[in-house]
Amino acid sequence: MDSSTLRNKFDRFRILIIGRANAGKTTILQRVCKTRENPEIFNSAGERIDPAVLMASRERGVHDIENEMVFRNNPGFIFHDSRGFEAGGPDEFDKVKAFIASRSKERRLKDRIHVIWYCIPMDEDGRSFTNAEVMFFSQCDTGSIPVIVLFTKFDALYDDTFEELTSKGVSRKDAEVLVPQHAKEAFANGPQTNLLYSRKDNQRPPRSHICLPDMDKDDADCGPLIERTAEILDDDVLKQLFVSTQRTNLEFCMRFAVERLLAKHLNFTQTISTRIFGKSDSSSQIIDYLGRYFPHTTVRFTPDHLC
């Protein structure tokens, strides 16, 4: 199924984002959609919720995971936000479990949750998993929905890493350059990562994880998160939808369409068009093929544009 046919059936990629209240979830979503605006909120019936009503609900401690968050800058995404379990206790956790179970079994693909981003901030004093994380990865059946753990505020580890490097004789100038990669490598072999994937402690470990530093900066790069999400989607239909939804990240669309799709069809004995279309074909058909990954663009190219 190509993306044009796919988008006639459904045109929104649905993500559930989970995490503590201070995990930086909204900031990450803004960076992904490349906007500073807050999302518009809609109820399950598709009706827009007045911000004043929503604020009043929050003050009363009421939170509806069924609500949909959409950013005007990239309406191809629908986000669902789960309040941190520590805020609602067992009842909140049960609501999340029920929501995931329901959305993983939806008959229509457009109504399912397509991926889960679980945010764990690294600026906490303990920097260890709370009961919320333990409960989720040991008790929550996510079915076929892939889960990625986002270690947010990862730059909070940089000061300790800097001290460690300078204590070993590394100059302060060199340490500043080495800190990001050194912190990432040390964390990859640390107790948090080992615990995350331990089958003994976690019956349902995540599909992958990623470290996200400096998300509070205006020029923060969410490209690694986008690429990691595409990589762990093993359903080609969902992968194509996710890639083509990146209207704020055309570079990623182009690289994915060319490198990951065309390249795998190439060999040394056939041309691109022969391999893909089964016969020698025109450049315009190849362009149309690539254009399926840019459904939000309206400009049509002809072979003359290649000159």
XYZ file of C-alpha atoms in Angstrom:
307
model
C 0.000 0.000 0.000
C 1.581 3.296 -1.074
C 1.211 6.465 0.979
C -1.431 8.000 -1.297
C -3.698 4.983 -0.801
C -2.719 4.850 2.850
C -3.760 8.430 3.516
C -7.162 7.834 1.963
C -7.723 5.396 4.823
C -6.170 7.434 7.625
C -3.827 10.403 7.790
C -2.781 10.808 11.408
C -0.003 9.107 13.337
C -1.009 8.571 16.973
C 1.538 8.690 19.834
C 1.033 8.156 23.555
C 3.572 10.057 25.638
C 4.013 8.970 29.245
C 6.152 10.377 32.025
C 6.426 12.292 35.255
C 5.013 15.769 35.527
C 8.475 17.348 35.168
C 9.784 15.095 32.407
C 9.624 17.803 29.714
C 6.957 16.057 27.638
C 5.337 19.161 26.171
C 8.728 20.631 25.275
C 9.679 17.493 23.368
C 6.429 17.520 21.422
C 6.976 21.184 20.549
C 10.488 20.396 19.336
C 9.256 17.467 17.262
C 6.649 19.695 15.607
C 9.044 22.669 15.497
C 6.768 25.126 17.219
C 6.582 27.181 20.406
C 2.799 27.136 20.482
C 0.799 24.995 22.852
C -1.262 22.239 21.264
C -4.984 22.417 20.657
C -6.898 19.875 22.735
C -9.825 17.833 21.422
C -12.031 15.343 23.211
C -12.706 11.831 21.921
C -15.627 13.154 19.863
C -13.306 15.535 18.002
C -14.664 18.640 19.723
C -12.165 21.334 20.650
C -11.880 21.897 24.395
C -11.795 25.435 25.697
C -8.407 26.088 27.420
C -10.182 27.623 30.437
C -12.255 24.478 30.918
C -9.150 22.331 30.538
C -7.242 24.384 33.116
C -10.104 24.089 35.583
C -10.079 20.331 35.146
C -6.347 20.192 35.816
C -6.745 22.221 38.991
C -9.300 19.680 40.192
C -6.873 16.886 39.389
C -8.995 15.613 36.492
C -7.101 14.294 33.479
C -8.493 12.477 30.445
C -5.981 10.375 28.535
C -8.498 10.106 25.690
C -8.026 13.808 24.906
C -6.090 14.448 21.708
C -3.336 17.057 21.418
C -2.663 18.487 17.957
C -0.138 21.158 16.961
C -1.188 23.431 14.108
C 2.338 23.313 12.737
C 2.125 19.572 12.135
C -1.456 18.262 12.333
C -0.370 14.856 11.063
C 0.416 13.871 14.655
C -2.114 13.119 17.373
C -0.616 12.974 20.863
C -2.177 11.491 23.970
C -0.681 12.535 27.305
C -0.683 10.364 30.397
C -0.335 12.146 33.684
C 2.544 10.760 35.739
C 1.445 7.707 37.713
C 2.895 9.210 40.867
C 0.288 11.965 40.552
C -2.698 9.648 40.422
C -1.539 6.486 42.142
C -2.974 3.042 41.262
C -6.127 4.493 39.722
C -4.125 6.487 37.201
C -2.021 3.443 36.324
C -5.153 1.347 35.786
C -6.526 4.010 33.435
C -3.330 3.935 31.386
C -3.374 0.137 31.207
C -7.003 0.133 30.081
C -6.342 2.847 27.485
C -3.371 0.986 25.996
C -5.241 -2.328 25.970
C -8.216 -0.729 24.245
C -6.203 1.237 21.701
C -3.978 -1.715 20.798
C -7.025 -3.756 19.788
C -8.889 -1.133 17.789
C -10.182 -2.616 14.544
C -9.372 0.527 12.576
C -5.663 1.302 12.264
C -6.276 5.042 12.482
C -7.695 4.675 16.009
C -4.836 2.631 17.422
C -1.845 3.937 19.332
C 1.055 3.509 16.940
C 3.970 4.090 19.304
C 4.593 4.952 22.971
C 7.226 7.419 24.135
C 8.002 6.912 27.829
C 9.889 9.898 29.295
C 12.236 9.537 32.264
C 14.024 12.750 33.361
C 17.671 12.600 34.366
C 17.653 15.706 36.548
C 16.160 13.973 39.587
C 18.417 13.566 42.610
C 18.160 9.787 42.625
C 18.075 9.420 38.844
C 16.666 5.968 39.370
C 13.417 4.385 38.299
C 10.376 5.185 40.386
C 7.578 2.770 41.184
C 5.788 4.196 38.141
C 8.449 2.921 35.744
C 8.730 -0.417 37.549
C 4.960 -0.910 37.385
C 4.745 0.019 33.722
C 7.499 -2.259 32.437
C 6.585 -5.180 34.665
C 2.789 -5.060 34.504
C 1.565 -3.075 31.504
C 0.879 -5.202 28.437
C 1.501 -2.949 25.441
C 0.749 -5.693 22.935
C 2.280 -4.928 19.554
C 2.717 -1.212 20.302
C 6.461 -0.435 20.295
C 7.797 1.511 23.293
C 10.794 3.851 23.268
C 12.189 5.235 26.504
C 13.222 8.879 26.259
C 15.821 9.830 28.862
C 15.016 13.528 28.954
C 17.100 16.344 30.445
C 20.109 14.157 29.806
C 22.426 17.166 30.000
C 21.887 17.058 33.783
C 24.547 14.333 33.787
C 27.126 16.527 32.093
C 28.456 18.234 35.245
C 29.331 14.932 36.912
C 30.882 13.664 33.682
C 32.926 16.846 33.357
C 34.240 16.443 36.917
C 35.117 12.822 36.221
C 37.090 13.670 33.090
C 39.030 16.547 34.638
C 39.848 14.422 37.686
C 41.564 12.003 35.296
C 43.782 14.744 33.930
C 41.764 15.795 30.887
C 42.010 19.525 30.259
C 38.890 21.581 30.865
C 38.779 22.576 27.195
C 38.984 18.988 25.990
C 36.554 17.815 28.667
C 33.881 20.217 27.419
C 34.120 18.615 23.981
C 34.205 15.038 25.283
C 31.397 15.319 27.843
C 28.328 14.561 25.641
C 29.704 11.392 24.081
C 31.378 10.206 27.267
C 28.163 10.669 29.261
C 26.198 8.746 26.649
C 28.676 5.855 26.589
C 28.867 5.648 30.384
C 25.090 5.686 30.631
C 24.740 2.933 28.042
C 26.678 0.609 30.340
C 25.168 1.920 33.558
C 22.657 0.431 35.992
C 19.603 2.282 34.617
C 20.033 0.870 31.113
C 20.808 -2.632 32.368
C 17.749 -2.589 34.592
C 15.571 -1.296 31.767
C 16.263 -4.309 29.568
C 16.504 -6.905 32.313
C 13.964 -9.644 31.686
C 14.205 -10.589 35.339
C 12.846 -7.238 36.502
C 10.936 -6.097 33.420
C 8.597 -8.561 31.769
C 7.990 -6.130 28.921
C 11.172 -4.138 28.206
C 11.054 -1.281 25.679
C 11.974 -1.728 22.055
C 14.696 0.911 22.341
C 15.791 4.031 24.209
C 17.337 7.389 23.392
C 19.085 10.125 25.378
C 17.764 13.648 24.777
C 19.861 16.550 26.107
C 19.228 20.290 25.806
C 15.603 20.023 24.733
C 14.952 23.369 26.431
C 17.036 25.126 23.778
C 15.268 26.654 20.774
C 17.574 24.888 18.321
C 17.220 21.483 19.981
C 17.477 18.632 17.493
C 14.805 15.932 17.683
C 16.115 14.249 14.546
C 17.577 11.285 16.486
C 14.199 10.655 18.139
C 12.419 10.748 14.782
C 14.922 8.360 13.220
C 14.856 5.964 16.167
C 11.061 5.862 16.061
C 11.076 5.049 12.352
C 13.655 2.320 12.909
C 11.637 0.433 15.516
C 8.412 0.429 13.477
C 8.432 -3.031 11.926
C 5.140 -2.501 10.107
C 5.927 -1.034 6.677
C 2.550 0.714 6.474
C 3.111 2.522 9.775
C 6.712 3.282 8.890
C 5.637 4.912 5.646
C 2.936 6.912 7.396
C 5.315 8.087 10.128
C 7.972 9.161 7.637
C 5.523 11.013 5.399
C 4.033 12.800 8.421
C 7.313 14.656 8.999
C 6.252 17.813 7.214
C 8.512 19.824 9.557
C 11.488 17.577 8.808
C 11.788 17.334 5.030
C 15.465 16.394 5.247
C 14.495 13.233 7.106
C 11.787 12.407 4.534
C 14.246 12.827 1.678
C 16.984 10.779 3.290
C 14.614 7.975 4.251
C 12.926 7.833 0.848
C 16.191 7.830 -1.105
C 18.674 5.999 1.106
C 16.481 3.456 2.849
C 13.961 2.641 0.148
C 15.631 3.174 -3.210
C 19.013 1.901 -2.084
C 17.660 -1.461 -0.988
C 16.213 -2.009 -4.481
C 19.500 -1.335 -6.264
C 21.990 -3.833 -7.583
C 24.779 -3.586 -10.097
C 22.891 -5.135 -13.010
C 19.664 -3.162 -13.062
C 18.753 0.480 -13.210
C 16.644 2.030 -10.452
C 13.531 2.163 -12.631
C 13.947 -1.423 -13.878
C 14.389 -2.773 -10.362
C 11.423 -0.910 -8.870
C 8.948 -0.894 -11.735
C 9.984 -4.128 -13.456
C 10.941 -2.369 -16.698
C 12.847 0.596 -17.975
C 10.742 3.621 -17.122
C 10.778 7.387 -17.157
C 12.319 9.693 -14.579
C 8.892 11.138 -13.846
C 7.689 7.789 -12.474
C 10.656 7.610 -10.134
C 9.873 11.134 -8.944
C 6.240 10.174 -8.418
C 7.381 7.159 -6.424
C 9.492 9.350 -4.160
C 6.691 11.899 -3.955
C 4.526 9.429 -2.046
C 6.614 10.317 0.994
C 5.717 14.001 0.673
C 1.881 13.974 0.574
C 1.693 17.485 2.064
C 3.509 19.030 -0.924
C 1.515 20.058 -3.970
C 4.242 20.884 -6.510
C 4.564 18.366 -9.337
C 7.985 17.867 -10.902
C 8.764 16.783 -14.463
C 12.017 15.391 -15.883
C 12.855 18.947 -17.022
C 13.371 19.848 -13.360
C 16.272 17.412 -13.217
C 18.290 19.455 -15.710
